[in-house]
Coordinates of C-alpha atoms (C1' of nucleotides) in Angstrom, one line a residue:
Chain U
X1 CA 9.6 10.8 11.5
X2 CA 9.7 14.1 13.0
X3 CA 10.1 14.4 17.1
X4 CA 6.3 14.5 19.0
X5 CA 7.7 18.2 20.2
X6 CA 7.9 19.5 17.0
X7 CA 4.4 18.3 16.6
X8 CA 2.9 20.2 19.1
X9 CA 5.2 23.7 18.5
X10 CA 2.9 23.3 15.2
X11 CA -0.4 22.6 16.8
X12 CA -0.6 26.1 18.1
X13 CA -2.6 27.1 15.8
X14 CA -4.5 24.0 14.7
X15 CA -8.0 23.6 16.9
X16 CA -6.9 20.9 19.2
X17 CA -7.3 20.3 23.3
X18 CA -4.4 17.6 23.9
X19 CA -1.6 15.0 22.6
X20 CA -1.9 11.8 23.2
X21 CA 1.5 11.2 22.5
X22 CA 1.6 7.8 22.8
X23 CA -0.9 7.1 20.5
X24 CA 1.3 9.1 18.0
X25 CA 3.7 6.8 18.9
X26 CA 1.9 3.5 18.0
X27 CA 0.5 4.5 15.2
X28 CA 3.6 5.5 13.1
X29 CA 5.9 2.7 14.2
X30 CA 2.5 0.5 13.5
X31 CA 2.1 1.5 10.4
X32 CA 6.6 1.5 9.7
X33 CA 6.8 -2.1 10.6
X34 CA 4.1 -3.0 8.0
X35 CA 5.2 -1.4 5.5
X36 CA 8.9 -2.6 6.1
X37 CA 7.6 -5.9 6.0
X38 CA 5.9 -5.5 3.0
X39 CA 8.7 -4.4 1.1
X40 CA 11.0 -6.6 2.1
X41 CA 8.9 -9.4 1.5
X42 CA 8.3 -8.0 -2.0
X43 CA 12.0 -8.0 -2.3
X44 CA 13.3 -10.8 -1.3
X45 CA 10.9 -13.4 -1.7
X46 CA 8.0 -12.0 -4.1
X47 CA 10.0 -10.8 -6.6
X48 CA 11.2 -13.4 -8.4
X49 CA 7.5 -14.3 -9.3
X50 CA 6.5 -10.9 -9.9
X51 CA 4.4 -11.1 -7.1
X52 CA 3.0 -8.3 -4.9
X53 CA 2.0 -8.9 -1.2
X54 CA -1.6 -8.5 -2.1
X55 CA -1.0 -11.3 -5.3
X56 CA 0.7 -13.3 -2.6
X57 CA -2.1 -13.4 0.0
X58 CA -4.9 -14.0 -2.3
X59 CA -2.7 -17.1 -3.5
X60 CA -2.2 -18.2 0.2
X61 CA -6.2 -17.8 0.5
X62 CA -6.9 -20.1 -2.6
X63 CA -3.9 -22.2 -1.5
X64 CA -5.9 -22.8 1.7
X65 CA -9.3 -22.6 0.8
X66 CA -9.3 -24.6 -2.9
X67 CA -11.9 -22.1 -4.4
X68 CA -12.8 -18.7 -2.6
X69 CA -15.8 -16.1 -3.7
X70 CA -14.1 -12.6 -5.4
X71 CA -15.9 -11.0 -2.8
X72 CA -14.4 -13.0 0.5
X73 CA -10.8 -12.2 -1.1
X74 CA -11.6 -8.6 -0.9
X75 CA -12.5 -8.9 2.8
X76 CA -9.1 -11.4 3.6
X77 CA -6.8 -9.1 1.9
X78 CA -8.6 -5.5 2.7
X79 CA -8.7 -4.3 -0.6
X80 CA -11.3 -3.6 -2.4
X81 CA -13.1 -5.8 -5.2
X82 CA -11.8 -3.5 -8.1
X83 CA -8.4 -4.7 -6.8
X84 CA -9.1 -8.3 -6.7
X85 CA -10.7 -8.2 -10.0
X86 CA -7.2 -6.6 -11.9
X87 CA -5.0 -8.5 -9.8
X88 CA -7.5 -12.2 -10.4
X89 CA -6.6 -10.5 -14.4
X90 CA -2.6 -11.1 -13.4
X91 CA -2.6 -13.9 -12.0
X92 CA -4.9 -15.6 -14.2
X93 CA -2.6 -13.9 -16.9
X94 CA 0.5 -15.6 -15.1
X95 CA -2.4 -19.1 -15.1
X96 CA -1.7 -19.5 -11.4
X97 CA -5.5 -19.4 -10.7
X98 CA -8.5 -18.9 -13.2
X99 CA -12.5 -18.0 -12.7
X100 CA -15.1 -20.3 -12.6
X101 CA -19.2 -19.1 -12.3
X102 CA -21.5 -20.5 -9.2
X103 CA -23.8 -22.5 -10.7
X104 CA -26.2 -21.9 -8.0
X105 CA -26.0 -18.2 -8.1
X106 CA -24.7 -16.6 -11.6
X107 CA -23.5 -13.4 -9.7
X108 CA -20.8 -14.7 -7.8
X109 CA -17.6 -15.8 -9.1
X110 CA -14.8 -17.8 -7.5
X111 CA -10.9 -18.3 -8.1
X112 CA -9.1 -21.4 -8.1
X113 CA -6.0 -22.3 -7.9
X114 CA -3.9 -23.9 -10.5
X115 CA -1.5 -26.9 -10.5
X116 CA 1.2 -24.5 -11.5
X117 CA -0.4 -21.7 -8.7
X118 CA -0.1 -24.4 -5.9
X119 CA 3.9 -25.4 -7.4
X120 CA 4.8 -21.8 -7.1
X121 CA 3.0 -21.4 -3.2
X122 CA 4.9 -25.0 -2.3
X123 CA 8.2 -23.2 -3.6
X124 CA 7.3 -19.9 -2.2
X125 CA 5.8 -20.5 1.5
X126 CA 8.4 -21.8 2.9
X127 CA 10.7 -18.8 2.0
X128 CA 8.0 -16.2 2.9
X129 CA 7.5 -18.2 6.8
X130 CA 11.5 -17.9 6.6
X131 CA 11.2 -14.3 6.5
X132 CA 8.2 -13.8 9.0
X133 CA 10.3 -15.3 11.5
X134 CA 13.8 -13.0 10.7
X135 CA 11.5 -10.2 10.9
X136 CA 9.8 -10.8 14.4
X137 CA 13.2 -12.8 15.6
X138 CA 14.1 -9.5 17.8
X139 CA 10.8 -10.5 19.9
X140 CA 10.5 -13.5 22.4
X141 CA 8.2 -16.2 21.7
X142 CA 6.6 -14.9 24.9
X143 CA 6.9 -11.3 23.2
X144 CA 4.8 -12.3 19.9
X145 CA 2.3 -13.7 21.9
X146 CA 1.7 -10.1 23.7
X147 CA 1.9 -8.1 20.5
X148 CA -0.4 -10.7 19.0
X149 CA -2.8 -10.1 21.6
X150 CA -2.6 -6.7 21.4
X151 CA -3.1 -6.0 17.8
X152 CA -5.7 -8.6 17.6
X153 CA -7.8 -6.3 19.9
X154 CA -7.2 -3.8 17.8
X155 CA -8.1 -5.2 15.1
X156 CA -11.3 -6.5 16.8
X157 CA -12.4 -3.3 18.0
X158 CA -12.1 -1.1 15.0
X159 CA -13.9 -4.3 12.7
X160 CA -10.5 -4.1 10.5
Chain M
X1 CA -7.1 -15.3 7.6
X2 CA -7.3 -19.5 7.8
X3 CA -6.3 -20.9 10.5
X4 CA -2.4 -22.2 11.2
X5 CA -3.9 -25.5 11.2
X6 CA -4.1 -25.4 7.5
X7 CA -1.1 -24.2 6.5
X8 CA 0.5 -26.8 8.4
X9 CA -1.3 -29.5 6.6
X10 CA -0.7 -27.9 3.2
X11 CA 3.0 -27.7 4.1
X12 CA 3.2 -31.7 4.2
X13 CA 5.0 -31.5 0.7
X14 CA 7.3 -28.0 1.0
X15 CA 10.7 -28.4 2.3
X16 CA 10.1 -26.4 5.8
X17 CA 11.1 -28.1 8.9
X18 CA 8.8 -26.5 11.6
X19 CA 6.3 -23.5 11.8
X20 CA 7.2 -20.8 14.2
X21 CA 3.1 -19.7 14.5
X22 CA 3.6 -17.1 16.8
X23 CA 5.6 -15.3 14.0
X24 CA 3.2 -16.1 11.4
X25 CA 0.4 -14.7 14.2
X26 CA 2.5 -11.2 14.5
X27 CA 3.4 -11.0 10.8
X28 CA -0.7 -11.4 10.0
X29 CA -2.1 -8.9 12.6
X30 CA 0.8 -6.4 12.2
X31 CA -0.7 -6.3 8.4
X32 CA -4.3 -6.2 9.0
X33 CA -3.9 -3.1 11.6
X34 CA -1.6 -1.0 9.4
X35 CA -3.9 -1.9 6.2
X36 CA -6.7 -1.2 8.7
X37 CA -5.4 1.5 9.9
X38 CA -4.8 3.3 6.6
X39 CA -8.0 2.8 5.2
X40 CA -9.8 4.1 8.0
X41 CA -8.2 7.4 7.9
X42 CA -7.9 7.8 4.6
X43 CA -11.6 7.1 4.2
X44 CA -12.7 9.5 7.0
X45 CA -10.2 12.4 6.8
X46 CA -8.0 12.3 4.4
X47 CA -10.7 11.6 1.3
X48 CA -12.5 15.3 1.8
X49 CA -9.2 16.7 0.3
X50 CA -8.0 13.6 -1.8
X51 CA -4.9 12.8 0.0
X52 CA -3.8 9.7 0.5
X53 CA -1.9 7.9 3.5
X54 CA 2.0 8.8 1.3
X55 CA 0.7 12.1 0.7
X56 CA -0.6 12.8 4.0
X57 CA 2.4 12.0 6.0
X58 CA 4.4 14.1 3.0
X59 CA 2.9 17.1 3.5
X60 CA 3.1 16.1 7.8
X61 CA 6.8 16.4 7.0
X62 CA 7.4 19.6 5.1
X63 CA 5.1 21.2 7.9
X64 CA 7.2 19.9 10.5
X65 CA 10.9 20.8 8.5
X66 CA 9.5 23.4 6.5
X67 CA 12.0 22.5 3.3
X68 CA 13.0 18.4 2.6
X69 CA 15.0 16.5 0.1
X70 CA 13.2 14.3 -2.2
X71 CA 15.6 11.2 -1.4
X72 CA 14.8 12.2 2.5
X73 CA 10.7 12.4 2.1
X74 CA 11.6 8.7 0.3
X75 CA 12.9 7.4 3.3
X76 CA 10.9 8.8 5.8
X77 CA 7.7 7.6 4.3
X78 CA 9.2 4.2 3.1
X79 CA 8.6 4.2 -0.6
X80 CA 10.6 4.8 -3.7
X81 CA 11.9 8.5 -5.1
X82 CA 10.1 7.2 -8.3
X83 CA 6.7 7.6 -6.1
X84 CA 8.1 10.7 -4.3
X85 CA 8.6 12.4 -7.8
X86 CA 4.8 11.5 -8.5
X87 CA 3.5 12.5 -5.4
X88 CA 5.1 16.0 -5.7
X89 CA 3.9 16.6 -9.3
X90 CA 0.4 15.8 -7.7
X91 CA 0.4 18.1 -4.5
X92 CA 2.1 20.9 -7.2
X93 CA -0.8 20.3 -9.0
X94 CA -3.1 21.0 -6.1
X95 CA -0.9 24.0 -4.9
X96 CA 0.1 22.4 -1.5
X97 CA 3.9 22.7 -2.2
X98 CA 6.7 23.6 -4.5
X99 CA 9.8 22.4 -5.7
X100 CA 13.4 24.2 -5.1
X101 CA 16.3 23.2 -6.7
X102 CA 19.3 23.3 -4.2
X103 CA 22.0 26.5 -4.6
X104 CA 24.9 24.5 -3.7
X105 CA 24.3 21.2 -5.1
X106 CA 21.9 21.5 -8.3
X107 CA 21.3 17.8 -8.2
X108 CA 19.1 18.1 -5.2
X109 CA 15.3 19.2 -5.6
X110 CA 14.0 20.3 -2.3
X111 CA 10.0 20.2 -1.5
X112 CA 8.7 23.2 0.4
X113 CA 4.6 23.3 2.3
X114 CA 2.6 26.9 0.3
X115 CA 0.7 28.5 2.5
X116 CA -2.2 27.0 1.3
X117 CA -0.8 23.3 2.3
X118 CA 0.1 25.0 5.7
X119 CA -3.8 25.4 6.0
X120 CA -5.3 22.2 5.1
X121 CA -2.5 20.8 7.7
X122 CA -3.9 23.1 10.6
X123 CA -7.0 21.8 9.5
X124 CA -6.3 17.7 8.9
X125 CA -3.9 17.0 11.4
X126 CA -6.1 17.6 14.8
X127 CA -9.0 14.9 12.7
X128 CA -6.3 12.9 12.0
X129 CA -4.8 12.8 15.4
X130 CA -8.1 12.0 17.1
X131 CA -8.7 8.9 14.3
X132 CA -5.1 7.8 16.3
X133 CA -6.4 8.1 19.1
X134 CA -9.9 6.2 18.1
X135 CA -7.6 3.6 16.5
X136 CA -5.6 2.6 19.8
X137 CA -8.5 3.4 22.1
X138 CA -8.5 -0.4 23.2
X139 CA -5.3 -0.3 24.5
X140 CA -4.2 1.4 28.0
X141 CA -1.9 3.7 27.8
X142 CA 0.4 1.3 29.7
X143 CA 0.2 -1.1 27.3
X144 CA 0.2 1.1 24.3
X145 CA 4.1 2.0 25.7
X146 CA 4.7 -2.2 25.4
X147 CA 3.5 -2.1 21.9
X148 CA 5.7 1.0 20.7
X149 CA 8.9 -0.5 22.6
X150 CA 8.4 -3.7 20.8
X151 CA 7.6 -2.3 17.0
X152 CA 10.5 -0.2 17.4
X153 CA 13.0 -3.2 18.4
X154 CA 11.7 -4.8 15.1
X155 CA 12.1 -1.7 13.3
X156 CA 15.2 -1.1 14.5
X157 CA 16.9 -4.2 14.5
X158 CA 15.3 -4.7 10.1
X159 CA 16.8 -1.4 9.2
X160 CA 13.0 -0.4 8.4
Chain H
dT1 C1' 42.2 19.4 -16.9
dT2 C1' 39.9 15.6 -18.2
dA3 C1' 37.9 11.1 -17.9
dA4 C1' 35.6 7.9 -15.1
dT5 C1' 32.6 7.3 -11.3
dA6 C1' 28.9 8.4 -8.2
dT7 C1' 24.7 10.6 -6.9
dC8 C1' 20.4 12.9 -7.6
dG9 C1' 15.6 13.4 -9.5
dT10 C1' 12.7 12.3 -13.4
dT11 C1' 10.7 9.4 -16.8
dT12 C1' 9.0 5.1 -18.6
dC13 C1' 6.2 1.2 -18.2
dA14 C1' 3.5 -2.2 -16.0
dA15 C1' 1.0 -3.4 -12.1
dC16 C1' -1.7 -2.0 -7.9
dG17 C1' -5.6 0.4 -5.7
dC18 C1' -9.6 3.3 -5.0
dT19 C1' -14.4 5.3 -6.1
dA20 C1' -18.2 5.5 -9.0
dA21 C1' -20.8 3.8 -12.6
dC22 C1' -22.4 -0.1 -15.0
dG23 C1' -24.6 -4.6 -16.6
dA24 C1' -26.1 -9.0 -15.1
dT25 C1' -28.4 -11.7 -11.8
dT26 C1' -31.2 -12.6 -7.8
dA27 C1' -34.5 -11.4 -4.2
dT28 C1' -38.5 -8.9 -2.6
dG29 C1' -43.3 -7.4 -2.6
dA30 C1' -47.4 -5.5 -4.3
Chain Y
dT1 C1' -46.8 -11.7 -12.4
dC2 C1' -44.0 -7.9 -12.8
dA3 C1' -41.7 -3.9 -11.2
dT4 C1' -38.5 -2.5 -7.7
dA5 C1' -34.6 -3.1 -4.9
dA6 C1' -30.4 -5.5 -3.5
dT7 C1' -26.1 -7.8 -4.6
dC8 C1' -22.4 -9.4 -7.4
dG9 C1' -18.2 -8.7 -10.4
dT10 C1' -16.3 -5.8 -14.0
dT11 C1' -15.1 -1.5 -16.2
dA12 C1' -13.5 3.4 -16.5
dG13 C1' -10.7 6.9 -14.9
dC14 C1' -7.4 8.6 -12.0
dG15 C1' -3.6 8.5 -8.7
dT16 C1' 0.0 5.5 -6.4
dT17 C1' 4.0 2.3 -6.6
dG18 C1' 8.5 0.3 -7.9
dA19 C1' 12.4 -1.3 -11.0
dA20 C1' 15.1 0.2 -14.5
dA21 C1' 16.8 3.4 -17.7
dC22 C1' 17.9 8.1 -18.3
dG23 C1' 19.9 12.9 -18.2
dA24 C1' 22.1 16.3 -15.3
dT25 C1' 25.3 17.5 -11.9
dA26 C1' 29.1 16.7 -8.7
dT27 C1' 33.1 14.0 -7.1
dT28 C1' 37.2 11.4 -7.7
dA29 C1' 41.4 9.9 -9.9
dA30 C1' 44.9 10.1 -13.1

DNA sequence: TTAATATCGTTTCAACGCTAACGATTATGA
DNA sequence: TCATAATCGTTAGCGTTGAAACGATATTAA
């Protein structure tokens, strides 16, 4: 990414009172670390199942949860239901989960996990904690705990 | 996200020998806040001109250097030259830059900002700056300082 | 010089991802 | 009751995304 003071030789022009620089800051290295992790992730660990992060979390969810509502997966991954519809269409293509209909209410539909979808997650999880821990291993335990606290707040206070 | 609690008990059968949960914490929440992140402002400024996060921070980087390489816009928005390539024939398509083939080296295609991409920069960058802002608002400016110092260590140190 | 190698951007193809529109189902209220 | 509204998941249409294959150009080595 470009310096901050390049930013603001630009901003001249554009109808603006101040920089918070450091916001700036957060955001982009924020939003490089995700997508780092992402793709490597996807890399090293995903792609030998063809998987994609989103794929991957849903099948954590269902690994966790047995049976989970369309809609709740949409929420838990922060996609939208479109997405979880196509990518339910993969996986159920791949018969790691499949659909079943609420009895009680004919409108909602949940995914479950196969026998084969919780083999691959058993084989999978392990790896995929492997690299959550090379990625964050430049951080103390103590560290993690700060950022932790610090992006949960974030989180909290923007409802993400 | 389920709690660690779970996972633990669903690891009983993978070969794992102990869960490091303050990574898994870190790894989770870093996610959530960049996926956050990007949703919000591509929801709330960059959807009135149908630009998404990639293309956004594109066209932030031809304002800033004027004239880029395709393989350098790949790395400096962390995704493939395939999507680069893409992204280009779309902004082209919406006038907002241009392609230049390189005098010396005929190989390299650089991207260059119109006139007309200049302006909707003057105009979306101070919106998109204050969604930043909005996004870290929780944070002092103290502590936002912690949380950049730490991202870039695990940048830095995963060559992301 | 020429052949082999490397590098660059594009294309191909399949999957991901969104918004908006839709059909089906359930809930509400006159 | 029956019409209206609300909610759910899917579909349609379009742009994004990456791996791999490809063509064009430049570099290297013999």
């Amino acid at each position: 990414m470009p310096e901050e003071k390049d930013t603001i030789n630009k901003l001249a022009k554009a109808p603006i009172e101040s920089l918070h620089l450091d916001a700036i800051t957060v955001v982009t290295n924020l939003y490089r670390a995700a997508q780092g992790l992402r793709n490597k992730m996807e890399r090293e660990v995903l792609a030998k199942h063809g998987l994609s992060w989103t794929s991957f979390s849903i099948l954590y969810d269902l690994w966790i949860w047995e049976s989970v509502e369309t809609k709740k997966l949409a929420m838990s991954a922060g996609v939208s239901k479109a997405t979880i519809s196509n990518i339910t269409n993969t996986l159920e293509r791949k018969e790691l989960c499949y659909r079943k209909v609420d009895n009680r209410d004919r409108r909602i539909t949940c995914v479950v996990l196969t026998d084969k979808g919780r083999k691959v997650m058993e084989e999978l999880y392990p790896q995929f904690h492997q690299g959550e821990v090379e990625v964050v291993s430049s951080l103390t335990v103590e560290e993690q705990k700060v950022i932790s606290g610090m992006l949960r707040r974030v989180i909290r206070e923007n409802n993400f």
